[in-house]
CSV table of C-alpha atoms in Angstrom, one decimal:
chain,number,residue,atom,x,y,z
A,1,MET,CA,37.2,40.9,-94.2
A,2,PRO,CA,40.9,42.0,-95.0
A,3,ALA,CA,43.4,40.6,-92.9
A,4,ARG,CA,44.3,43.9,-91.7
A,5,HIS,CA,40.6,44.7,-90.3
A,6,ARG,CA,40.5,41.4,-88.8
A,7,ARG,CA,43.7,41.4,-86.8
A,8,CYS,CA,42.4,44.9,-85.4
A,9,ALA,CA,39.0,43.4,-84.7
A,10,ASP,CA,41.1,40.7,-82.9
A,11,ARG,CA,42.4,43.1,-80.6
A,12,THR,CA,39.7,45.1,-80.1
A,13,SER,CA,37.6,42.2,-79.0
A,14,GLY,CA,40.4,41.3,-77.0
A,15,ASN,CA,39.4,44.5,-75.0
A,16,ARG,CA,36.7,42.6,-73.2
A,17,ASN,CA,39.0,40.4,-71.1
A,18,ARG,CA,41.2,43.5,-70.1
A,19,PRO,CA,40.3,45.6,-66.8
A,20,ASP,CA,37.6,48.4,-67.4
A,21,ALA,CA,40.2,51.2,-67.0
A,22,SER,CA,42.0,49.6,-69.6
A,23,ARG,CA,39.4,48.9,-71.9
A,24,ALA,CA,37.8,52.5,-71.5
A,25,VAL,CA,41.0,54.1,-72.9
A,26,SER,CA,41.3,51.4,-75.5
A,27,VAL,CA,37.6,52.8,-76.8
A,28,VAL,CA,38.3,56.7,-76.5
A,29,ARG,CA,41.6,55.8,-78.6
A,30,SER,CA,39.6,53.9,-81.0
A,31,ARG,CA,37.1,56.8,-81.4
A,32,GLN,CA,39.7,59.4,-81.7
A,33,ASN,CA,41.4,57.5,-84.5
A,34,VAL,CA,37.8,57.2,-86.5
A,35,ALA,CA,38.1,61.3,-86.4
A,36,THR,CA,41.2,61.4,-87.7
A,37,GLY,CA,41.3,58.8,-89.9
A,38,ARG,CA,44.2,56.7,-88.5
A,39,SER,CA,42.9,53.3,-87.7
A,40,ARG,CA,45.8,51.2,-89.0
A,41,PRO,CA,48.6,52.7,-87.7
A,42,GLU,CA,46.8,53.3,-84.6
A,43,CYS,CA,45.7,49.9,-84.3
A,44,ARG,CA,49.5,48.8,-84.1
A,45,ARG,CA,50.8,51.6,-81.8
A,46,SER,CA,47.6,50.4,-79.4
A,47,SER,CA,48.8,46.8,-79.8
A,48,ARG,CA,52.6,47.8,-78.7
A,49,ARG,CA,50.6,50.0,-75.8
A,50,THR,CA,49.0,46.9,-74.7
A,51,ARG,CA,52.1,44.8,-74.7
A,52,SER,CA,53.8,47.5,-72.6
A,53,SER,CA,50.7,48.5,-70.2
A,54,SER,CA,52.6,47.4,-67.1
A,55,LEU,CA,54.9,50.6,-68.0
A,56,PRO,CA,54.0,54.3,-66.4
A,57,ALA,CA,51.7,56.1,-69.4
A,58,ARG,CA,53.7,58.6,-71.3
A,59,PRO,CA,52.2,62.2,-71.8
A,60,SER,CA,51.1,63.2,-75.2
A,61,ASN,CA,49.9,66.6,-76.1
A,62,ARG,CA,50.1,66.0,-79.9
A,63,ARG,CA,46.4,66.5,-81.3
A,64,GLY,CA,44.4,63.4,-81.1
A,65,HIS,CA,45.9,62.2,-78.0
A,66,SER,CA,44.8,62.5,-74.4
A,67,VAL,CA,46.7,62.9,-71.4
A,68,PRO,CA,46.5,60.6,-69.2
A,69,VAL,CA,45.1,61.0,-65.6
A,70,ALA,CA,48.3,60.1,-64.0
A,71,GLN,CA,50.2,62.7,-65.8
A,72,LEU,CA,47.8,65.4,-65.0
A,73,SER,CA,49.3,66.4,-61.7
A,74,VAL,CA,52.9,66.8,-63.8
A,75,TYR,CA,51.4,69.4,-66.2
A,76,PHE,CA,49.9,70.9,-63.0
A,77,PHE,CA,52.5,71.7,-61.2
A,78,LEU,CA,54.8,73.2,-64.0
A,79,GLN,CA,51.7,75.2,-65.1
A,80,ILE,CA,51.3,76.4,-61.4
A,81,ALA,CA,55.1,77.4,-61.4
A,82,VAL,CA,54.9,79.5,-64.7
A,83,ILE,CA,51.7,80.9,-63.6
A,84,ILE,CA,52.8,82.4,-60.4
A,85,ALA,CA,56.3,83.4,-61.5
A,86,ALA,CA,54.5,85.1,-64.4
A,87,SER,CA,51.8,86.9,-62.4
A,88,GLN,CA,54.6,88.1,-60.0
A,89,LEU,CA,56.7,89.3,-62.3
A,90,VAL,CA,54.2,91.4,-64.4
A,91,GLY,CA,52.5,92.4,-61.0
A,92,ARG,CA,55.7,94.0,-59.7
A,93,LEU,CA,56.4,95.6,-63.1
A,94,ALA,CA,52.7,97.0,-62.7
A,95,GLN,CA,53.6,98.6,-59.4
A,96,ARG,CA,56.3,99.9,-60.7
A,97,VAL,CA,54.3,102.2,-63.1
A,98,GLY,CA,51.4,103.1,-60.4
A,99,GLN,CA,49.2,100.1,-61.4
A,100,PRO,CA,47.5,97.6,-58.4
A,101,GLN,CA,49.3,94.6,-58.8
A,102,VAL,CA,45.9,92.8,-59.6
A,103,VAL,CA,46.2,94.8,-63.0
A,104,GLY,CA,49.3,93.0,-63.9
A,105,GLU,CA,48.2,89.5,-62.9
A,106,MET,CA,45.4,90.0,-65.5
A,107,ILE,CA,47.8,91.1,-68.1
A,108,ALA,CA,50.0,88.4,-67.3
A,109,GLY,CA,47.1,85.9,-68.0
A,110,VAL,CA,46.7,87.1,-71.3
A,111,LEU,CA,50.1,87.1,-72.2
A,112,LEU,CA,50.3,83.3,-71.2
A,113,GLY,CA,47.3,82.6,-73.6
A,114,PRO,CA,47.9,82.5,-77.7
A,115,SER,CA,47.8,86.4,-78.2
A,116,LEU,CA,51.7,86.7,-77.1
A,117,PHE,CA,53.3,83.4,-75.7
A,118,GLY,CA,51.1,81.2,-78.4
A,119,LEU,CA,51.8,84.1,-81.2
A,120,PHE,CA,55.6,83.3,-80.7
A,121,LEU,CA,56.3,79.9,-79.4
A,122,PRO,CA,52.9,78.2,-80.5
A,123,GLU,CA,54.5,74.4,-79.8
A,124,VAL,CA,55.7,75.3,-76.2
A,125,GLN,CA,52.6,77.1,-75.0
A,126,LYS,CA,50.6,74.1,-76.6
A,127,ALA,CA,52.6,71.7,-74.9
A,128,LEU,CA,52.5,73.7,-71.5
A,129,PHE,CA,48.7,74.3,-71.5
A,130,PRO,CA,47.4,71.1,-73.4
A,131,LYS,CA,43.8,71.1,-73.8
A,132,GLU,CA,43.0,67.8,-71.7
A,133,THR,CA,44.4,69.8,-68.5
A,134,LEU,CA,42.5,73.2,-68.7
A,135,GLY,CA,39.7,71.5,-66.6
A,136,MET,CA,42.2,71.6,-63.6
A,137,LEU,CA,42.7,75.3,-64.1
A,138,TYR,CA,39.1,76.0,-64.5
A,139,VAL,CA,38.5,74.5,-60.9
A,140,GLY,CA,41.1,76.3,-59.5
A,141,ALA,CA,40.2,79.3,-60.7
A,142,GLN,CA,36.6,79.2,-59.3
A,143,LEU,CA,37.9,78.1,-56.3
A,144,GLY,CA,40.2,80.9,-56.1
A,145,VAL,CA,37.7,83.5,-57.1
A,146,GLY,CA,35.3,82.3,-54.8
A,147,LEU,CA,37.4,82.4,-51.8
A,148,TYR,CA,38.8,85.9,-52.7
A,149,MET,CA,35.2,87.3,-52.9
A,150,PHE,CA,34.6,85.8,-49.4
A,151,LEU,CA,37.3,87.7,-47.8
A,152,VAL,CA,36.1,90.9,-49.5
A,153,GLY,CA,32.7,90.3,-48.1
A,154,THR,CA,34.4,90.2,-44.7
A,155,GLU,CA,35.6,93.8,-45.1
A,156,PHE,CA,32.0,94.7,-45.8
A,157,ARG,CA,30.6,97.5,-43.9
A,158,ALA,CA,26.8,97.1,-43.7
A,159,ASP,CA,26.6,100.4,-41.4
A,160,HIS,CA,28.4,102.6,-44.3
A,161,PHE,CA,25.8,100.9,-46.8
A,162,ARG,CA,22.6,102.0,-44.6
A,163,ASN,CA,24.2,105.5,-44.2
A,164,ARG,CA,24.7,105.9,-47.6
A,165,PHE,CA,21.7,104.0,-49.2
A,166,ARG,CA,20.5,106.8,-51.0
A,167,SER,CA,23.7,107.6,-53.2
A,168,ALA,CA,24.3,103.6,-53.3
A,169,ALA,CA,20.7,102.8,-55.1
A,170,SER,CA,21.6,106.2,-57.4
A,171,VAL,CA,24.6,105.3,-58.8
A,172,SER,CA,23.6,101.6,-59.0
A,173,ALA,CA,20.5,102.3,-61.3
A,174,ALA,CA,22.4,104.7,-63.4
A,175,GLY,CA,25.5,101.8,-64.0
A,176,ILE,CA,22.5,99.6,-65.2
A,177,ALA,CA,20.2,102.1,-67.1
A,178,VAL,CA,22.6,103.6,-69.4
A,179,PRO,CA,24.7,100.7,-70.6
A,180,PHE,CA,21.4,99.0,-71.4
A,181,VAL,CA,20.0,101.7,-73.4
A,182,LEU,CA,23.4,101.9,-75.4
A,183,ALA,CA,23.5,97.9,-76.0
A,184,PHE,CA,20.1,97.9,-77.4
A,185,MET,CA,21.2,100.9,-79.5
A,186,LEU,CA,24.4,99.4,-81.2
A,187,THR,CA,23.5,95.3,-81.3
A,188,PRO,CA,21.5,96.0,-84.5
A,189,TRP,CA,24.5,96.6,-86.1
A,190,LEU,CA,26.8,94.8,-84.4
A,191,GLN,CA,24.9,91.4,-84.9
A,192,GLY,CA,25.7,92.6,-88.9
A,193,ILE,CA,29.7,92.1,-88.2
A,194,PRO,CA,30.7,88.5,-88.5
A,195,GLY,CA,32.6,86.9,-85.8
A,196,LEU,CA,30.7,88.5,-83.1
A,197,PHE,CA,27.4,87.0,-82.4
A,198,ALA,CA,26.5,83.2,-83.2
A,199,GLU,CA,23.9,83.0,-85.8
A,200,ARG,CA,21.1,81.9,-83.7
A,201,VAL,CA,21.2,84.4,-81.1
A,202,ARG,CA,18.3,86.6,-81.4
A,203,PRO,CA,18.3,90.7,-81.4
A,204,PHE,CA,16.8,90.4,-78.1
A,205,GLU,CA,19.1,88.0,-76.5
A,206,ALA,CA,22.2,89.9,-77.7
A,207,ALA,CA,21.3,93.4,-76.1
A,208,LEU,CA,20.7,91.8,-73.0
A,209,PHE,CA,24.5,90.1,-73.2
A,210,MET,CA,25.9,93.2,-74.7
A,211,GLY,CA,24.0,95.2,-71.8
A,212,ALA,CA,25.2,92.9,-68.9
A,213,SER,CA,28.9,93.0,-70.2
A,214,ILE,CA,29.0,97.0,-70.7
A,215,ALA,CA,27.1,97.2,-67.0
A,216,ILE,CA,28.9,94.7,-65.3
A,217,THR,CA,31.7,96.0,-62.7
A,218,ALA,CA,35.2,94.4,-61.5
A,219,PHE,CA,34.1,93.6,-58.4
A,220,PRO,CA,36.5,91.4,-56.7
A,221,MET,CA,39.1,93.9,-58.6
A,222,LEU,CA,37.5,96.9,-57.8
A,223,ALA,CA,37.8,95.7,-54.0
A,224,ARG,CA,41.7,94.7,-54.3
A,225,ILE,CA,42.3,97.9,-55.9
A,226,ILE,CA,40.3,99.5,-52.9
A,227,GLN,CA,42.2,97.4,-50.3
A,228,GLU,CA,45.3,98.4,-52.1
A,229,ARG,CA,45.0,101.9,-51.9
A,230,GLY,CA,43.9,101.8,-48.1
A,231,LEU,CA,40.1,102.0,-48.8
A,232,ALA,CA,39.0,99.1,-47.2
A,233,GLY,CA,36.1,99.6,-44.8
A,234,THR,CA,35.9,103.4,-45.5
A,235,SER,CA,32.9,105.3,-46.5
A,236,LEU,CA,33.8,105.7,-50.2
A,237,GLY,CA,35.1,102.3,-50.1
A,238,THR,CA,32.0,100.9,-48.8
A,239,LEU,CA,29.8,102.9,-51.2
A,240,ALA,CA,31.6,101.6,-54.4
A,241,LEU,CA,31.5,98.1,-53.3
A,242,THR,CA,27.9,98.4,-52.7
A,243,ALA,CA,27.0,99.9,-55.9
A,244,GLY,CA,29.5,97.5,-57.7
A,245,ALA,CA,27.7,94.6,-55.7
A,246,VAL,CA,24.1,95.6,-56.6
A,247,ASP,CA,25.2,96.2,-60.4
A,248,ASP,CA,26.8,92.6,-60.7
A,249,ALA,CA,24.0,91.2,-58.9
A,250,ALA,CA,21.3,93.0,-61.6
A,251,ALA,CA,23.9,91.7,-64.4
A,252,TRP,CA,24.1,88.3,-63.4
A,253,CYS,CA,20.3,87.8,-63.4
A,254,ILE,CA,19.9,89.4,-66.7
A,255,LEU,CA,22.7,87.0,-68.1
A,256,ALA,CA,20.8,83.9,-66.4
A,257,ILE,CA,17.8,85.5,-68.4
A,258,VAL,CA,19.7,85.3,-71.6
A,259,LEU,CA,20.7,81.8,-71.1
A,260,ALA,CA,17.4,80.7,-70.4
A,261,GLY,CA,15.9,82.1,-73.5
A,262,PHE,CA,19.1,81.0,-75.6
A,263,GLY,CA,18.3,77.5,-74.0
A,264,GLY,CA,14.4,77.4,-74.6
A,265,SER,CA,13.8,77.1,-70.8
A,266,TRP,CA,12.8,80.2,-68.9
A,267,ALA,CA,12.5,78.1,-65.6
A,268,SER,CA,15.7,78.4,-65.2
A,269,ALA,CA,16.0,82.1,-65.1
A,270,TYR,CA,13.1,81.9,-62.5
A,271,VAL,CA,15.1,79.6,-60.1
A,272,ALA,CA,18.2,82.0,-60.6
A,273,ILE,CA,16.5,85.3,-59.8
A,274,GLY,CA,14.2,83.7,-57.2
A,275,GLY,CA,16.5,81.3,-55.5
A,276,GLY,CA,19.5,84.3,-55.4
A,277,ILE,CA,17.0,87.0,-53.5
A,278,GLY,CA,16.0,84.3,-51.2
A,279,PHE,CA,19.3,82.9,-50.4
A,280,ALA,CA,20.2,86.6,-49.9
A,281,LEU,CA,17.4,87.2,-47.5
A,282,PHE,CA,18.1,83.9,-45.7
A,283,MET,CA,21.8,84.7,-45.0
A,284,ILE,CA,21.4,88.5,-44.2
A,285,PHE,CA,18.4,88.0,-41.6
A,286,ALA,CA,18.9,84.2,-40.4
A,287,GLY,CA,22.5,83.1,-41.2
A,288,SER,CA,24.1,86.5,-39.6
A,289,ARG,CA,22.5,85.2,-36.3
A,290,LEU,CA,23.4,82.1,-36.6
A,291,LEU,CA,27.2,82.7,-37.4
A,292,ARG,CA,27.2,85.1,-34.0
A,293,ARG,CA,27.7,81.4,-32.0
A,294,LEU,CA,30.7,80.8,-34.2
A,295,ALA,CA,32.7,83.9,-33.4
A,296,MET,CA,32.2,82.9,-29.4
A,297,HIS,CA,34.8,80.2,-29.7
A,298,VAL,CA,37.4,82.6,-31.4
A,299,SER,CA,39.5,84.6,-28.7
A,300,PRO,CA,41.7,87.6,-30.2
A,301,THR,CA,44.8,86.3,-28.2
A,302,ALA,CA,44.6,82.5,-29.5
A,303,PRO,CA,45.5,81.1,-33.0
A,304,LEU,CA,42.0,80.1,-35.0
A,305,PRO,CA,40.9,76.7,-33.8
A,306,THR,CA,40.9,74.3,-36.7
A,307,SER,CA,37.6,73.2,-36.5
A,308,VAL,CA,36.2,76.7,-36.8
A,309,LEU,CA,38.3,76.8,-39.9
A,310,ALA,CA,37.0,73.8,-41.3
A,311,LEU,CA,33.4,75.0,-40.6
A,312,VAL,CA,33.9,78.2,-42.2
A,313,LEU,CA,35.0,76.4,-45.3
A,314,VAL,CA,32.3,73.8,-45.4
A,315,LEU,CA,29.8,76.8,-45.1
A,316,PHE,CA,31.9,78.8,-48.0
A,317,ALA,CA,31.8,75.5,-50.3
A,318,LEU,CA,28.1,74.9,-49.6
A,319,SER,CA,27.1,78.8,-50.4
A,320,ALA,CA,29.3,78.6,-53.4
A,321,PHE,CA,27.6,75.1,-54.4
A,322,ALA,CA,24.0,76.7,-53.8
A,323,MET,CA,24.5,80.1,-55.8
A,324,ASP,CA,26.3,78.0,-58.7
A,325,ALA,CA,23.3,75.6,-58.7
A,326,ILE,CA,20.5,78.1,-59.3
A,327,GLY,CA,22.6,79.9,-62.0
A,328,ILE,CA,24.0,82.9,-60.5
A,329,HIS,CA,27.8,82.2,-59.6
A,330,ALA,CA,29.6,81.0,-56.9
A,331,VAL,CA,31.7,84.3,-56.2
A,332,PHE,CA,28.3,85.5,-54.7
A,333,GLY,CA,27.7,83.1,-52.5
A,334,GLY,CA,31.1,83.1,-51.1
A,335,PHE,CA,30.8,87.3,-50.8
A,336,LEU,CA,27.1,86.5,-49.0
A,337,LEU,CA,29.0,84.6,-46.5
A,338,GLY,CA,31.5,86.7,-45.6
A,339,ALA,CA,29.1,89.8,-45.2
A,340,VAL,CA,27.4,88.3,-42.6
A,341,LEU,CA,30.0,86.9,-40.8
A,342,PRO,CA,30.3,88.6,-37.2
A,343,ARG,CA,33.3,91.5,-37.2
A,344,GLY,CA,35.9,90.8,-34.9
A,345,ALA,CA,38.7,88.3,-34.3
A,346,LEU,CA,37.1,85.8,-36.5
A,347,THR,CA,37.2,87.8,-39.7
A,348,GLN,CA,40.6,89.2,-38.8
A,349,LYS,CA,42.3,85.8,-38.3
A,350,LEU,CA,40.6,84.3,-41.3
A,351,ARG,CA,41.8,87.0,-43.6
A,352,GLU,CA,45.4,86.5,-42.1
A,353,MET,CA,45.0,82.4,-42.5
A,354,LEU,CA,43.6,82.3,-46.2
A,355,GLN,CA,44.2,85.9,-48.3
A,356,PRO,CA,47.9,85.3,-49.2
A,357,PHE,CA,47.5,81.7,-50.3
A,358,THR,CA,44.4,82.9,-52.4
A,359,VAL,CA,45.9,85.8,-53.7
A,360,VAL,CA,49.1,84.4,-54.4
A,361,PHE,CA,48.0,80.8,-55.7
A,362,LEU,CA,44.7,80.7,-56.8
A,363,LEU,CA,43.3,83.9,-57.8
A,364,PRO,CA,46.2,84.0,-60.6
A,365,MET,CA,44.7,80.7,-62.2
A,366,PHE,CA,41.1,82.3,-63.1
A,367,PHE,CA,43.2,85.0,-64.8
A,368,THR,CA,45.3,82.5,-66.9
A,369,TYR,CA,42.0,80.5,-67.6
A,370,SER,CA,40.5,83.5,-69.2
A,371,GLY,CA,43.9,84.6,-71.2
A,372,LEU,CA,43.8,81.2,-72.8
A,373,ASN,CA,40.5,81.6,-74.1
A,374,THR,CA,41.6,85.4,-75.3
A,375,ARG,CA,42.7,85.7,-79.4
A,376,LEU,CA,44.0,89.6,-79.9
A,377,GLY,CA,44.7,88.8,-83.3
A,378,VAL,CA,41.1,89.1,-84.3
A,379,LEU,CA,41.5,92.9,-84.0
A,380,MET,CA,43.5,92.9,-87.1
A,381,ASP,CA,39.9,92.7,-89.2
A,382,PRO,CA,38.7,95.9,-90.0
A,383,GLY,CA,35.2,95.5,-89.3
A,384,ILE,CA,36.2,93.7,-85.7
A,385,LEU,CA,38.5,96.7,-85.0
A,386,LEU,CA,35.7,99.4,-85.8
A,387,ALA,CA,33.0,97.2,-83.4
A,388,ALA,CA,36.1,97.2,-80.8
A,389,LEU,CA,36.1,101.1,-80.7
A,390,VAL,CA,32.8,101.8,-80.7
A,391,ILE,CA,32.2,99.2,-78.0
A,392,LEU,CA,35.0,100.9,-75.9
A,393,ALA,CA,33.5,104.4,-76.4
A,394,ALA,CA,30.2,103.2,-75.2
A,395,SER,CA,31.3,101.2,-72.2
A,396,PHE,CA,33.6,104.0,-70.9
A,397,GLY,CA,31.4,106.9,-71.4
A,398,GLY,CA,28.0,104.7,-70.4
A,399,LYS,CA,29.5,103.4,-67.3
A,400,GLY,CA,32.0,105.9,-65.7
A,401,ILE,CA,30.2,109.0,-66.8
A,402,ALA,CA,26.5,107.7,-65.9
A,403,CYS,CA,27.8,106.5,-62.4
A,404,TRP,CA,29.6,110.0,-61.7
A,405,ALA,CA,26.3,111.8,-62.6
A,406,ALA,CA,24.6,109.7,-60.6
A,407,ALA,CA,26.7,110.1,-57.6
A,408,ARG,CA,26.7,114.0,-57.9
A,409,ALA,CA,22.9,114.2,-58.3
A,410,SER,CA,22.8,112.4,-55.1
A,411,GLY,CA,24.8,115.1,-53.4
A,412,GLU,CA,28.2,113.5,-53.3
A,413,SER,CA,31.0,115.7,-53.4
A,414,LYS,CA,32.7,116.2,-56.5
A,415,ARG,CA,35.9,114.4,-55.9
A,416,ASP,CA,33.7,111.7,-54.4
A,417,ALA,CA,31.7,111.2,-57.4
A,418,MET,CA,34.7,111.0,-59.6
A,419,ALA,CA,36.4,108.7,-57.7
A,420,ILE,CA,33.2,106.4,-57.6
A,421,GLY,CA,32.8,106.6,-61.6
A,422,SER,CA,36.7,105.8,-62.3
A,423,LEU,CA,36.4,103.0,-59.7
A,424,MET,CA,33.1,101.9,-61.2
A,425,ASN,CA,34.4,101.9,-64.9
A,426,ALA,CA,36.7,99.1,-64.0
A,427,ARG,CA,35.2,95.8,-65.1
A,428,GLY,CA,38.3,93.3,-65.0
A,429,LEU,CA,37.7,89.8,-63.2
A,430,MET,CA,33.6,90.0,-63.4
A,431,GLU,CA,33.9,90.7,-67.2
A,432,LEU,CA,36.1,87.8,-67.7
A,433,ILE,CA,33.5,85.6,-66.1
A,434,ILE,CA,30.7,86.7,-67.9
A,435,ILE,CA,32.3,86.7,-71.3
A,436,ASN,CA,33.9,83.4,-70.7
A,437,ILE,CA,30.1,82.0,-69.8
A,438,GLY,CA,28.8,83.6,-72.9
A,439,LEU,CA,31.4,82.1,-75.1
A,440,ALA,CA,30.8,78.9,-73.6
A,441,ALA,CA,27.2,78.9,-74.0
A,442,GLY,CA,27.6,79.6,-77.6
A,443,VAL,CA,26.0,83.4,-77.5
A,444,ILE,CA,28.9,85.2,-78.4
A,445,LEU,CA,32.4,84.1,-80.7
A,446,PRO,CA,35.9,84.6,-80.4
A,447,GLY,CA,35.7,88.0,-81.7
A,448,LEU,CA,33.6,89.7,-79.4
A,449,PHE,CA,34.9,87.7,-76.5
A,450,SER,CA,38.5,89.1,-77.4
A,451,ILE,CA,37.1,92.6,-77.4
A,452,LEU,CA,35.4,92.3,-74.3
A,453,VAL,CA,38.7,91.1,-72.9
A,454,LEU,CA,40.5,94.3,-74.3
A,455,MET,CA,37.6,96.5,-72.7
A,456,ALA,CA,38.2,94.9,-69.2
A,457,ILE,CA,41.7,95.5,-69.2
A,458,LEU,CA,41.7,99.1,-70.5
A,459,SER,CA,39.0,99.8,-68.1
A,460,THR,CA,40.9,98.7,-65.4
A,461,LEU,CA,44.0,100.3,-66.4
A,462,MET,CA,42.2,103.6,-66.4
A,463,ALA,CA,40.4,103.0,-62.9
A,464,THR,CA,43.9,103.8,-60.9
A,465,PRO,CA,45.4,106.4,-62.8
A,466,LEU,CA,41.7,108.4,-62.7
A,467,PHE,CA,41.1,107.7,-59.2
A,468,ASN,CA,44.9,109.2,-58.2
A,469,PHE,CA,44.3,112.0,-60.1
A,470,VAL,CA,40.9,112.9,-58.4
A,471,THR,CA,42.5,111.9,-54.5
A,472,ARG,CA,45.6,113.8,-55.5
A,473,GLN,CA,43.5,117.1,-55.9
A,474,GLN,CA,42.8,116.7,-52.2
A,475,PRO,CA,45.1,118.8,-50.1
A,476,GLY,CA,47.7,115.8,-48.2
A,477,GLY,CA,46.7,113.7,-51.3
A,478,ALA,CA,43.7,111.7,-49.8
A,479,ALA,CA,40.0,112.3,-50.9
A,480,SER,CA,38.1,113.8,-48.0
A,481,SER,CA,36.2,110.0,-47.6
A,482,VAL,CA,39.1,108.3,-47.4
């Protein structure tokens, strides 16, 4: 054995006498060195690190190096500062041009990714968001979107849903059927374009995923638009939320089927669909009765007891876990819990305590996490650009127009039908969730991911101007149902 190899071997064997954590770090570095072909230089660097192991680890985000666990908080706090500042800045600019702040926050997330920040300052962007820290953002993003959907559920009006069940069912059916018909027509052509679908995805699976992507509604974003426009609790707002919830639940069940078929296990699809229906029925018929006792401990004139807040957060976490574990998504667990909570002082005080922190601190992390996976530069390819134009046309026509027609056929007024069509056409947040899952599962490639991100942004940007245009036609500036 050459001398330099013996020296490295001696140092490697010496790891056996070191603490477990130090030995684990050494093993990880050794594997990284093998992958990058830098065994001899890294051996010397590893030796120097061993001699200075008593000193604090220095973070390094260069390729081939990992960020020490002790330094993750350093990155996290800096990332949060940049994310909140960017979200507030772009969100305020969006409000100045008549868009909801949430639209600006979604755009801010894309701007912080490789599409703009990484395009002009790639080294700075990589230093601020190294890959080793994305796991923290992912957890924060899931917590934020789950809590936000819980708050949305606390404003859900079941009485309006019962009164307008026929319209909600018709709008939901049209918003699902037409997008899937278009998806099955377009998918054979789309699969022939490189960079959109993975090669091992079967045509049926690709069509189902494409249909779910077009049929999805920006449920949380739709809810926030309704909230910012003063529609929360109104008949129109409840109809749009109900139809959006049914559409999204169906799209998630179909996505579970796609992922199950792609992974070769249909049992997971059965668990997802059956478990989701069972959980919803339990929450509606049994959970609501049990939670009434909890509301009795809350007084309208006294602060919310910390014990009640703690119990609600535990129930939220368990609901999110249940839906996530069966393969649907945590957001539906949060929404169902919020929807069955007794209305009154309990839900009002929960919104007062949780909403500011959730909206300002947690939710922007989800937009940023999605933006870090978006590369709009792929649209410069002519084939992908043509596919983007076709997908955008199918998405706008297949969702918005179909929901408008269904609402009119159900007896809704012209203004309400147009308002519902414009709101249902927004996809933002839920679109980002579903395509992130598809990208992580290997169903789609970065080209289609970027197209669908663009579709999510444009469809949501269109929602507010169209809705404002419709409501301005009513004398007094508001639709009759608002």
